[in-house]
PDB file of C-alpha atoms and ligand atoms in Angstrom:
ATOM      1  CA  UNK A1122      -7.230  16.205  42.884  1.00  0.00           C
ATOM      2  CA  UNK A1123      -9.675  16.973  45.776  1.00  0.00           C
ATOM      3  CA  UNK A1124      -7.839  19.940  48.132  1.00  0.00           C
ATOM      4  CA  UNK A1125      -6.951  18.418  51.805  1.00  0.00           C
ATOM      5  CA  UNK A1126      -9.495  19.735  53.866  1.00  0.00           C
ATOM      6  CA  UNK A1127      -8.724  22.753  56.278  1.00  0.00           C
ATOM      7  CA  UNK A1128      -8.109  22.651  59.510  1.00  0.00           C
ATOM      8  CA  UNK A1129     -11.621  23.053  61.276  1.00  0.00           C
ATOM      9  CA  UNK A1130     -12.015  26.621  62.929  1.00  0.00           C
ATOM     10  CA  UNK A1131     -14.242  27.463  65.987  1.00  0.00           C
ATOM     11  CA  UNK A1132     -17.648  28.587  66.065  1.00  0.00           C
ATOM     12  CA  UNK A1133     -20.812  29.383  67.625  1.00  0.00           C
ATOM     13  CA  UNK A1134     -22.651  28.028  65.950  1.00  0.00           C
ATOM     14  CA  UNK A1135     -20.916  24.969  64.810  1.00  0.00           C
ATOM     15  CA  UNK A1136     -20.516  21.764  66.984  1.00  0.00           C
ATOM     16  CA  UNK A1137     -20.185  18.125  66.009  1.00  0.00           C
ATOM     17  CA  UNK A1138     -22.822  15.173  66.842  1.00  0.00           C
ATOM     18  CA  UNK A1139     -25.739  15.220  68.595  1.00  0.00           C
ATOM     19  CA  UNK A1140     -25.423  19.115  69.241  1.00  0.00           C
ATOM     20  CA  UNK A1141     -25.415  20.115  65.443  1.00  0.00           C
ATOM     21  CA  UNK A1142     -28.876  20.183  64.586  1.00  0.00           C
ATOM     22  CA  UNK A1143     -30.141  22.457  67.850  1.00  0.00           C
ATOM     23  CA  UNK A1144     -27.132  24.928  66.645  1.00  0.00           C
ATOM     24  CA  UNK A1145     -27.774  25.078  62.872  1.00  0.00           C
ATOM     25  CA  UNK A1146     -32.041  25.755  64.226  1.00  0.00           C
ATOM     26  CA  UNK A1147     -30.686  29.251  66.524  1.00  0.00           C
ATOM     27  CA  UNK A1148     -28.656  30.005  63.722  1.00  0.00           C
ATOM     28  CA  UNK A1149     -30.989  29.761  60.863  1.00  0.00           C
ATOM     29  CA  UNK A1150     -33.662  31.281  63.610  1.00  0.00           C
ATOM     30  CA  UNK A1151     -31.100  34.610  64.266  1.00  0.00           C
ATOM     31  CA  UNK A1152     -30.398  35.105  60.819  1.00  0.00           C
ATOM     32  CA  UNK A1153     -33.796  34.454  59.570  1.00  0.00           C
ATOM     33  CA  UNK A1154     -35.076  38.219  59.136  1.00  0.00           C
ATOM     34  CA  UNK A1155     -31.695  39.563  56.589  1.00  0.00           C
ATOM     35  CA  UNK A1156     -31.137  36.332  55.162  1.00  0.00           C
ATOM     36  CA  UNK A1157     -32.259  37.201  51.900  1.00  0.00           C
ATOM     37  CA  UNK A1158     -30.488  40.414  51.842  1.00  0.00           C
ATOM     38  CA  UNK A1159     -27.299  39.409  52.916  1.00  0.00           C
ATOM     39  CA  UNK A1160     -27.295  36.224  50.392  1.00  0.00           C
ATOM     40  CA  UNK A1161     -27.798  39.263  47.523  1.00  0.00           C
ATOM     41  CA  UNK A1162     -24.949  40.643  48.920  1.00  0.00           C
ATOM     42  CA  UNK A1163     -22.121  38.013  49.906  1.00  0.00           C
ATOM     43  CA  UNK A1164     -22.403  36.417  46.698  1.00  0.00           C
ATOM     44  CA  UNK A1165     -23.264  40.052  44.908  1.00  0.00           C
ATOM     45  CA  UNK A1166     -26.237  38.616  43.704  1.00  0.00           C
ATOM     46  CA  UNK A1167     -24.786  35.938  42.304  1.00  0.00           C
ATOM     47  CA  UNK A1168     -26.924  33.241  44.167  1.00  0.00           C
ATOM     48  CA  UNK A1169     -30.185  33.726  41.947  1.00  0.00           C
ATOM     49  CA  UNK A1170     -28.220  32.849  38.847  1.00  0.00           C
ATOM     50  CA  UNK A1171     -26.633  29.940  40.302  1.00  0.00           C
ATOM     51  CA  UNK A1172     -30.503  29.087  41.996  1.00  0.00           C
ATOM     52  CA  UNK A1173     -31.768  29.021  38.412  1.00  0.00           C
ATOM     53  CA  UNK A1174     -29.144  26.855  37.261  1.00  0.00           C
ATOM     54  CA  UNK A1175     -30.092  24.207  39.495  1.00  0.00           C
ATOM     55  CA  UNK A1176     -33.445  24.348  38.950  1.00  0.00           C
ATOM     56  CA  UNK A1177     -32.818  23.985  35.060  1.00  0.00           C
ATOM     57  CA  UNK A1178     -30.606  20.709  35.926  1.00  0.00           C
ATOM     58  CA  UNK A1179     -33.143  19.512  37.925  1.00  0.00           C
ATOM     59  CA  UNK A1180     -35.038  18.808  35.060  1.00  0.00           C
ATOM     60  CA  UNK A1181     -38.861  19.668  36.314  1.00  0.00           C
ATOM     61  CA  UNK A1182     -41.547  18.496  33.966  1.00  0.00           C
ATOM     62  CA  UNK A1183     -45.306  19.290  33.980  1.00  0.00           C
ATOM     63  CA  UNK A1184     -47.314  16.960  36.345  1.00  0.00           C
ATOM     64  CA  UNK A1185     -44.187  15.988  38.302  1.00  0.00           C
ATOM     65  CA  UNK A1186     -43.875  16.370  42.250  1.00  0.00           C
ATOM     66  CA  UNK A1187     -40.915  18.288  43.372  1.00  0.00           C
ATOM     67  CA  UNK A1188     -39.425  18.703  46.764  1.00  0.00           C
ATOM     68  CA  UNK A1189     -37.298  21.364  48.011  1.00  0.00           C
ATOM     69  CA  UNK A1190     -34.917  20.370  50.810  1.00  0.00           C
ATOM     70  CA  UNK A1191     -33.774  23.142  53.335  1.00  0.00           C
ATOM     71  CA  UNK A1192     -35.735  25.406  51.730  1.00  0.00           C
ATOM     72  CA  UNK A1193     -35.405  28.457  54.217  1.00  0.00           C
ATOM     73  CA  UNK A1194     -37.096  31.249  52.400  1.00  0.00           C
ATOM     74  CA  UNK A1195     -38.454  29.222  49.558  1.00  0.00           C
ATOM     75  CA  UNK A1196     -36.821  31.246  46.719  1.00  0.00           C
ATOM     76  CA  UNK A1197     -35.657  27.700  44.934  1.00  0.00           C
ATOM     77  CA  UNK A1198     -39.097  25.986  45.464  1.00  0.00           C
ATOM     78  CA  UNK A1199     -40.802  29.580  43.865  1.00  0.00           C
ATOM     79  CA  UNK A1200     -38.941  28.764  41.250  1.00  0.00           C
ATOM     80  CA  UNK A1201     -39.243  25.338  40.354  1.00  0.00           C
ATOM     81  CA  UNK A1202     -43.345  25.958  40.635  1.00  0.00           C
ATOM     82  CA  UNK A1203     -42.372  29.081  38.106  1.00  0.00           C
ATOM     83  CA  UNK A1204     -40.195  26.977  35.839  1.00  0.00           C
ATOM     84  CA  UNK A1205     -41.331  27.336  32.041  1.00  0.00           C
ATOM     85  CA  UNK A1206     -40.542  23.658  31.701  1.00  0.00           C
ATOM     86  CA  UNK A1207     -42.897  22.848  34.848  1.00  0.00           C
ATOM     87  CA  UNK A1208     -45.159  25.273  33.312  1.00  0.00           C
ATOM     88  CA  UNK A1209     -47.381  26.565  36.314  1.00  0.00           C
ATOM     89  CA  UNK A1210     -48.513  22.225  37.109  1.00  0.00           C
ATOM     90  CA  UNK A1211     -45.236  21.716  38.644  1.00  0.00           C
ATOM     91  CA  UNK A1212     -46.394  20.905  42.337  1.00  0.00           C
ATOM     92  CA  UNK A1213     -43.665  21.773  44.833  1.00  0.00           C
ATOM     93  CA  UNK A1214     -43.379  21.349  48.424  1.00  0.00           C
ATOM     94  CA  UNK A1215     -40.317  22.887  50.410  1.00  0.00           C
ATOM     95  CA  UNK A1216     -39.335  22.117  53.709  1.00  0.00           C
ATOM     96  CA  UNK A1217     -37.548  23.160  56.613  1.00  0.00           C
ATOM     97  CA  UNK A1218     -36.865  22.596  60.413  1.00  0.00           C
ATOM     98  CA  UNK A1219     -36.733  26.278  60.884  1.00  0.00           C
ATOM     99  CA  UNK A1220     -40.208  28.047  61.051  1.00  0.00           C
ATOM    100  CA  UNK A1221     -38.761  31.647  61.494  1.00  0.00           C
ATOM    101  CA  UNK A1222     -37.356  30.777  57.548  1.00  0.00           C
ATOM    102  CA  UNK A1223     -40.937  28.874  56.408  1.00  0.00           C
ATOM    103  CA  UNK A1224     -42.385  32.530  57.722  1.00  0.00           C
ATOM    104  CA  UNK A1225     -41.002  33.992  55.259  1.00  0.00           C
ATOM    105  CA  UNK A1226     -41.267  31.649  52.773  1.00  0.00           C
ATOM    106  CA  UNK A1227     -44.809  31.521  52.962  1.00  0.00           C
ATOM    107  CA  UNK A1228     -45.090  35.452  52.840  1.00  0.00           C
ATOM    108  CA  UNK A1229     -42.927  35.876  50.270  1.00  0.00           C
ATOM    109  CA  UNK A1230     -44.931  32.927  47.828  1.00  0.00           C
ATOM    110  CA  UNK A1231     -47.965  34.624  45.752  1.00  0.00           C
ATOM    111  CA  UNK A1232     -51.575  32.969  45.897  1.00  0.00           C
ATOM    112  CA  UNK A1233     -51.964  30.717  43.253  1.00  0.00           C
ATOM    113  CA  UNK A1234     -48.690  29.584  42.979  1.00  0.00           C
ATOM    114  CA  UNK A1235     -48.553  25.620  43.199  1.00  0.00           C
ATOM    115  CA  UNK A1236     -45.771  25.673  45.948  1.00  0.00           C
ATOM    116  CA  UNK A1237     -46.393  24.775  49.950  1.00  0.00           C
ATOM    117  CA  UNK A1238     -44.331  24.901  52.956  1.00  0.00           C
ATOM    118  CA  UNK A1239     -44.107  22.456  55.976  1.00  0.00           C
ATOM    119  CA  UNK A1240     -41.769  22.704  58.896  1.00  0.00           C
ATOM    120  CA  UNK A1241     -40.145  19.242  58.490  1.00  0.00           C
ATOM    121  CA  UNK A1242     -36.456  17.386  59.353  1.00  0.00           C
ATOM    122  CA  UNK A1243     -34.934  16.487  56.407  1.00  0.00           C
ATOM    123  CA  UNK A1244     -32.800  13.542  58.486  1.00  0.00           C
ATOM    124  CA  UNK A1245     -36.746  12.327  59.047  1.00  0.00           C
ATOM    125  CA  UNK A1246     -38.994  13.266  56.174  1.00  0.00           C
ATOM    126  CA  UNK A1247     -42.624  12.893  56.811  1.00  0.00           C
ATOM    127  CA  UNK A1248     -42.984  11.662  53.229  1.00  0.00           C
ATOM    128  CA  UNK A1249     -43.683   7.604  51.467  1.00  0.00           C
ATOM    129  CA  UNK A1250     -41.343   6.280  49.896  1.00  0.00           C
ATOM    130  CA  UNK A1251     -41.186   7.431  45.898  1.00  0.00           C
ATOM    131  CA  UNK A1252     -43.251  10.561  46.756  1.00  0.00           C
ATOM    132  CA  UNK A1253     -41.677  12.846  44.297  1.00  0.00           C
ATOM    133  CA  UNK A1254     -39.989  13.112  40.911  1.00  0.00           C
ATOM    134  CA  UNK A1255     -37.378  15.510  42.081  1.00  0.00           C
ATOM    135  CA  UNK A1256     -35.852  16.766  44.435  1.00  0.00           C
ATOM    136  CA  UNK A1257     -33.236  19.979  44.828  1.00  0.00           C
ATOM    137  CA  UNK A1258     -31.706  21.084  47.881  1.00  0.00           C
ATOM    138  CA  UNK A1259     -29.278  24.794  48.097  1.00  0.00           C
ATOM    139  CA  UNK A1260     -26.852  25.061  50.283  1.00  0.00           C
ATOM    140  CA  UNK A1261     -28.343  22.745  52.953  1.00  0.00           C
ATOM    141  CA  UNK A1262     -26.741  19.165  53.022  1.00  0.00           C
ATOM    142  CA  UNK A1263     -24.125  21.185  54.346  1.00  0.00           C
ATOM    143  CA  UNK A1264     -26.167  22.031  57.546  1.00  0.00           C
ATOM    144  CA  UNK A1265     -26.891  18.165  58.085  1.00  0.00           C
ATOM    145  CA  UNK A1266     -26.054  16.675  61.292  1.00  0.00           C
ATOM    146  CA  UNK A1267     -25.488  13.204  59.045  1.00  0.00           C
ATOM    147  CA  UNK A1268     -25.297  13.996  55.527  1.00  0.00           C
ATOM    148  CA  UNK A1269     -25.306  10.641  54.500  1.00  0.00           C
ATOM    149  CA  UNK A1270     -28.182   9.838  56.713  1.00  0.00           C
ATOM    150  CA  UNK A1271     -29.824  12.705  54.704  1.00  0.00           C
ATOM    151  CA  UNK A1272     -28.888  11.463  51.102  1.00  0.00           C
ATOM    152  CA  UNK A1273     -30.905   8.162  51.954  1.00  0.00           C
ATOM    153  CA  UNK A1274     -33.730  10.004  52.961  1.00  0.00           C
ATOM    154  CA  UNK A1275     -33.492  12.040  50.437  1.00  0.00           C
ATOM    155  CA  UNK A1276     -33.110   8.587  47.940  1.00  0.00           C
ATOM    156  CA  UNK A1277     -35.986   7.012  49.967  1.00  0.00           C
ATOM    157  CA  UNK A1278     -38.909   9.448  49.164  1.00  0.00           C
ATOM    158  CA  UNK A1279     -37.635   9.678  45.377  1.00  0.00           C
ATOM    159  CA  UNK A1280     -39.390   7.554  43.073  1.00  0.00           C
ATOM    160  CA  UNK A1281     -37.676   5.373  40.803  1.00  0.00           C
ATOM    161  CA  UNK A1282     -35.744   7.357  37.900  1.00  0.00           C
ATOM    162  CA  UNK A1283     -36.482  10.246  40.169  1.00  0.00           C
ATOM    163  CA  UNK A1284     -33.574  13.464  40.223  1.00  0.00           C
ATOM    164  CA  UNK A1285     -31.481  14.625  43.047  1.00  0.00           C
ATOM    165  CA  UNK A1286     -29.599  18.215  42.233  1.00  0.00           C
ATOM    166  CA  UNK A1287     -28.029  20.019  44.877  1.00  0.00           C
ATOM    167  CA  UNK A1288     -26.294  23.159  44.787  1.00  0.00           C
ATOM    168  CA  UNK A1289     -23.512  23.610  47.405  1.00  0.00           C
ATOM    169  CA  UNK A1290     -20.249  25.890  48.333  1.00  0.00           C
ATOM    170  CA  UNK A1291     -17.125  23.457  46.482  1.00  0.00           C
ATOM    171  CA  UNK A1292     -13.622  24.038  46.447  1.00  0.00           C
ATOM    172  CA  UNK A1293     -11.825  25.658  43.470  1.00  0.00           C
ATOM    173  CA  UNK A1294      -9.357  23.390  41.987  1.00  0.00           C
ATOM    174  CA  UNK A1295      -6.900  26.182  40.943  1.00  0.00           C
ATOM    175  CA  UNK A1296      -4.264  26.979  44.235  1.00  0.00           C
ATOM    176  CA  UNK A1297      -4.907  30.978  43.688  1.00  0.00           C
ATOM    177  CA  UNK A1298      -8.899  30.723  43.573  1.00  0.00           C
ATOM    178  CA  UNK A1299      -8.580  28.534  46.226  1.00  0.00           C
ATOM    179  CA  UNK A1300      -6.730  30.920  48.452  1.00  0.00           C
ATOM    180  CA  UNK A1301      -8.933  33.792  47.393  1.00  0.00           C
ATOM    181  CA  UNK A1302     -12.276  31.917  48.043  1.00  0.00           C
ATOM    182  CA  UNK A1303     -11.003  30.532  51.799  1.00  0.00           C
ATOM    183  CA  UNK A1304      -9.813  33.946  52.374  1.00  0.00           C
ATOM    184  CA  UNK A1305     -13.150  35.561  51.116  1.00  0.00           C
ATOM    185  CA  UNK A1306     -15.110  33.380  53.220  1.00  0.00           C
ATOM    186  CA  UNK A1307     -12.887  33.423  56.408  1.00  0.00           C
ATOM    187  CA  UNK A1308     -12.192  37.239  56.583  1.00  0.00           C
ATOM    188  CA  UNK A1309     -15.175  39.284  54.618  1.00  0.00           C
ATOM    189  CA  UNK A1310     -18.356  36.953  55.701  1.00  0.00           C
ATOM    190  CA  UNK A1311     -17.819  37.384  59.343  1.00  0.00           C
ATOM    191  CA  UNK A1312     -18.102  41.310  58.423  1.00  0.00           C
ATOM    192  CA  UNK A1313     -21.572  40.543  56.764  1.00  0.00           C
ATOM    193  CA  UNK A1314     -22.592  39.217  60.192  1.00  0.00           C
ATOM    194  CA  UNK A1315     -20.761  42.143  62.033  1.00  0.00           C
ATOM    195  CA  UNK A1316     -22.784  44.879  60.079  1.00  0.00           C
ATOM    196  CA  UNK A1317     -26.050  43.246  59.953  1.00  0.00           C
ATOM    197  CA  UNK A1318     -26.467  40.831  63.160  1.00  0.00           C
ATOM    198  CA  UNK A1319     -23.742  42.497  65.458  1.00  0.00           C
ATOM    199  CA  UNK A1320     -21.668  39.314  66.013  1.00  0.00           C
ATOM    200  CA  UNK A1321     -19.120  38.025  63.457  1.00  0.00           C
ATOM    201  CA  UNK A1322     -19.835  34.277  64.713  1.00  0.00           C
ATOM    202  CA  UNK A1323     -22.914  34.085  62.541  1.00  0.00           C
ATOM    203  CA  UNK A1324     -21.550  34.194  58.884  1.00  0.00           C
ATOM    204  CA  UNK A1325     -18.293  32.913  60.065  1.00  0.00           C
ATOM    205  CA  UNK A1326     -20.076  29.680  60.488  1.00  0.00           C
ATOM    206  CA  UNK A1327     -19.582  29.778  56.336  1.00  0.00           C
ATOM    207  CA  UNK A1328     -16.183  29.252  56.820  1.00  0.00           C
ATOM    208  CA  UNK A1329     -16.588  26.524  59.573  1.00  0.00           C
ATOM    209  CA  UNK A1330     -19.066  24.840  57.878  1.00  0.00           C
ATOM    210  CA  UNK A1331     -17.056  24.561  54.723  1.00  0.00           C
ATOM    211  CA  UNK A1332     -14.038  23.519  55.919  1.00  0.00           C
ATOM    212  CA  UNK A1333     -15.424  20.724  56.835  1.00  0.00           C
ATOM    213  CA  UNK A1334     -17.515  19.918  53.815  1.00  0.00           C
ATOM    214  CA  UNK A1335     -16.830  17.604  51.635  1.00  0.00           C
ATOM    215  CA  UNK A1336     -15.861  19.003  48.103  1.00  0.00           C
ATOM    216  CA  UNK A1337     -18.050  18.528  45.160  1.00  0.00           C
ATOM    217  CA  UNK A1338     -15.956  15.286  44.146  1.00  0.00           C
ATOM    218  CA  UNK A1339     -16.186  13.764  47.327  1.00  0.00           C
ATOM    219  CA  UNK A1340     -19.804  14.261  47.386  1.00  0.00           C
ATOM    220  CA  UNK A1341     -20.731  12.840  44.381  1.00  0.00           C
ATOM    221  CA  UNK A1342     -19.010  10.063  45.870  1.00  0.00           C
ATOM    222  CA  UNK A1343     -21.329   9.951  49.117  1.00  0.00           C
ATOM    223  CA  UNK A1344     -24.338  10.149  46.667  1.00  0.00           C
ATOM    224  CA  UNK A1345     -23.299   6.867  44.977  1.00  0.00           C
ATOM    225  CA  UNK A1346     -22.542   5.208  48.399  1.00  0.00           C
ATOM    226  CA  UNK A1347     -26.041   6.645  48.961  1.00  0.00           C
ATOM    227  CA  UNK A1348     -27.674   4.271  46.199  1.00  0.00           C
ATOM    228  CA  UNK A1349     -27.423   7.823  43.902  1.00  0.00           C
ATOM    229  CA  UNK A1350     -26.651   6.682  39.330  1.00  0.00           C
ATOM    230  CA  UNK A1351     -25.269   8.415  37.063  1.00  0.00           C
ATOM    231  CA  UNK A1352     -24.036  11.544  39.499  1.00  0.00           C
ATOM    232  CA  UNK A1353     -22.615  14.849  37.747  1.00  0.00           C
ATOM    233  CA  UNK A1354     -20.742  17.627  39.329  1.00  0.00           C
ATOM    234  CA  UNK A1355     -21.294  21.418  37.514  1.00  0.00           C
ATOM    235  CA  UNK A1356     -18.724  23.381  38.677  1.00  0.00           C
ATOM    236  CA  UNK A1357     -19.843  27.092  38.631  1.00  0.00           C
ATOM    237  CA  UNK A1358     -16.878  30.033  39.057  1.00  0.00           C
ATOM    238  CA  UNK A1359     -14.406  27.817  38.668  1.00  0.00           C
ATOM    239  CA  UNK A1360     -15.331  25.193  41.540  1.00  0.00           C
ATOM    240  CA  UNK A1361     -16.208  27.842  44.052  1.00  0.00           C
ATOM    241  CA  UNK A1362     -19.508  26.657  43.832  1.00  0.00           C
ATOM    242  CA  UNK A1363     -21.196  23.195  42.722  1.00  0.00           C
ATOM    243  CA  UNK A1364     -24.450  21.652  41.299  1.00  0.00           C
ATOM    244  CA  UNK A1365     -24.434  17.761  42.044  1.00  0.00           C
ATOM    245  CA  UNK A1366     -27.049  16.224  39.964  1.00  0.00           C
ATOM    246  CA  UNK A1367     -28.241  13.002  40.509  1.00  0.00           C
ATOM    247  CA  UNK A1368     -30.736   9.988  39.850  1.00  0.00           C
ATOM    248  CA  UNK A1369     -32.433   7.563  41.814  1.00  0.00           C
ATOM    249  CA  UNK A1370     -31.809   4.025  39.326  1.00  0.00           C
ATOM    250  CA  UNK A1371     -34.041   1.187  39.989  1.00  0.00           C
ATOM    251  CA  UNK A1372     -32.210  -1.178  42.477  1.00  0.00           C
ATOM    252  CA  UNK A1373     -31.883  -1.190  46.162  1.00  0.00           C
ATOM    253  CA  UNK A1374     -29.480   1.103  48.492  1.00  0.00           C
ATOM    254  CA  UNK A1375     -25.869  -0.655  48.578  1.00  0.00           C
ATOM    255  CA  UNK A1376     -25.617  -2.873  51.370  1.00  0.00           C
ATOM    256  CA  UNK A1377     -29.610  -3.072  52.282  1.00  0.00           C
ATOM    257  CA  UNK A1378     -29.737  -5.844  50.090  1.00  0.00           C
ATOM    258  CA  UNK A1379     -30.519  -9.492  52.177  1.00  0.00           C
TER     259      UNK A1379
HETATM  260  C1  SAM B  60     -28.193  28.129  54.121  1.00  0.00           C
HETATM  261  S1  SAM B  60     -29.898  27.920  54.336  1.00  0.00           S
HETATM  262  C2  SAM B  60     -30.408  27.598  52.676  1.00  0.00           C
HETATM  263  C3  SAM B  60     -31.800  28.092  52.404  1.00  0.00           C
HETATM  264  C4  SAM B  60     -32.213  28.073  50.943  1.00  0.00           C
HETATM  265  N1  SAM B  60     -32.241  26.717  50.413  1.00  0.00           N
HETATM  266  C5  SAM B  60     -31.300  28.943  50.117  1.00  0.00           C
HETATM  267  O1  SAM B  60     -30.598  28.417  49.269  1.00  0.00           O
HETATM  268  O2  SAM B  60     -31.303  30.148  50.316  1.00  0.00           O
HETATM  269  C6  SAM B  60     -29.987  26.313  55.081  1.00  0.00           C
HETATM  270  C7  SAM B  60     -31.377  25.947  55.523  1.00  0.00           C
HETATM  271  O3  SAM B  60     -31.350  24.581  55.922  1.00  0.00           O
HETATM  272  C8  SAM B  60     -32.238  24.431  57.007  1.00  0.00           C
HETATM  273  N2  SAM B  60     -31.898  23.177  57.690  1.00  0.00           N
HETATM  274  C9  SAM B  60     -30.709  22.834  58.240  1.00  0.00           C
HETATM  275  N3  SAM B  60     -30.766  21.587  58.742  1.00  0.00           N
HETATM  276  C10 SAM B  60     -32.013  21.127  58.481  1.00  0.00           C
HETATM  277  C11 SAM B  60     -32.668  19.901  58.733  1.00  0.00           C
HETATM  278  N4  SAM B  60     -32.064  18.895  59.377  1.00  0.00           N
HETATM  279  N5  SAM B  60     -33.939  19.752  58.324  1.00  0.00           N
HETATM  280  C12 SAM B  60     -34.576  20.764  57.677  1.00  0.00           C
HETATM  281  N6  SAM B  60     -34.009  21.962  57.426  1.00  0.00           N
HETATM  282  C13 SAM B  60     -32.731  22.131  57.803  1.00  0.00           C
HETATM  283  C14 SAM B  60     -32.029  25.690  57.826  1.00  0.00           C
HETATM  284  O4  SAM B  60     -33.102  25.951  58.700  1.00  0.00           O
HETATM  285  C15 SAM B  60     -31.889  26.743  56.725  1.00  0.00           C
HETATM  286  O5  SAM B  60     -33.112  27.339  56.412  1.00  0.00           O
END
């Protein structure tokens, strides 16, 4: 059964409603310039494995169009254009509100590679509908100001039979991972922030932010409310992370219909 959720803790950079999206941009803006080096080492490296995991579920075939949600410094949209099974004519577009993270993104992406970057909100994509054959999105529904607002877009600009996978922070089923993971996150992130951005409010906004996340379970349940088939949840380490895979059916979003 799904863990209660925590009670929410202050922070900086977290507020609710109209507010959220102007705090996630300074964070994502401050943290910008270590953000790669502190992901290597809060999650000891960890992350790339669970990045290439996602992009495997996400199934990317040659000739498809993928979009990377949240992309920040395009490591998951390198590596969808890099995928064997895309083979090099994968094309891949990631976006982002923040352009401090597309910056990097962009200088971090070799010439040639079939992978662009626009600064975009992904609560208002400047896509069609059906624009792309899949989509994948790490560790940024979290950030949403509406994440259900976000899964339609997200539905809306996937084409028919078209993937969703997502790769977020879950809850551990198991009381004693549970405890250890909430304690990891509350007490030892905010020391990540301490030693490399001076304040502990930055990478406390983990803890924040997840507490008030749904869990994988409950996700998968906002993707079906979403219009989402066929959803799958991949628990990785034992629930302490979580791939959500996906896929756009062929009939209308529930309750759209006339
Ligand atoms: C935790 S980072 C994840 C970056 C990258 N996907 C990764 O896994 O390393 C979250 C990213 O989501 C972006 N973001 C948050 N809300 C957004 C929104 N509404 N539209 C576009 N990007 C958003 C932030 O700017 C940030 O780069």
């Amino acid at each position: 059964m799904e863990q209660a959720r925590r009670p929410a803790p202050e922070n900086r950079y977290y507020a609710m409603g109209e507010e959220r999206s102007a705090k996630v941009h300074l964070l994502f803006a401050r943290i910008a310039p270590r953000y790669d080096c502190i992901n290597d080492l809060m999650s000891w490296g960890m992350h790339r494995r669970w990045k290439r995991r996602l992009t495997a579920l996400a199934l990317p075939r040659p000739g498809e169009k993928a979009l990377d949600l949240c992309c920040g410094t395009g490591d998951v949209a390198r590596s969808l254009a890099r995928s064997p099974e895309g083979s090099g004519r994968l094309e891949v577009m990631g976006v982002d509100f923040s352009e401090e993270m597309l910056e990097i993104a962009r200088k971090n992406s070799p010439p040639g590679l079939p992978v662009s970057f626009r600064r975009a909100d992904a609560l208002s994509l400047p896509f069609p509908d059906a624009s792309f054959e899949v989509v994948t999105c790490a560790y940024g529904l979290r950030n949403l100001a509406d994440l259900d607002r976000g899964l339609r877009e997200v539905w809306r600009v996937l084409r028919p039979g078209g993937r969703l996978a997502c790769l977020e922070f879950g809850r551990p089923a198991r009381r004693i991972l549970s405890a250890l993971y909430f304690a990891y996150l509350r007490l030892a992130l905010p020391v990540f922030g301490m030693l490399f951005l001076g304040d502990s409010h930055s990478y406390g906004y983990i803890f924040a932010s997840v507490s008030r996340f749904p869990g994988q379970r409950e996700l998968a349940e906002r993707m079906g409310a979403a219009g989402f088939e066929s959803v799958d949840v991949h628990d990785l380490m034992g629930g302490a992370m979580a791939i959500c895979v996906a896929r756009k059916g062929r009939g209308t979003v529930p309750g759209s219909e006339a």
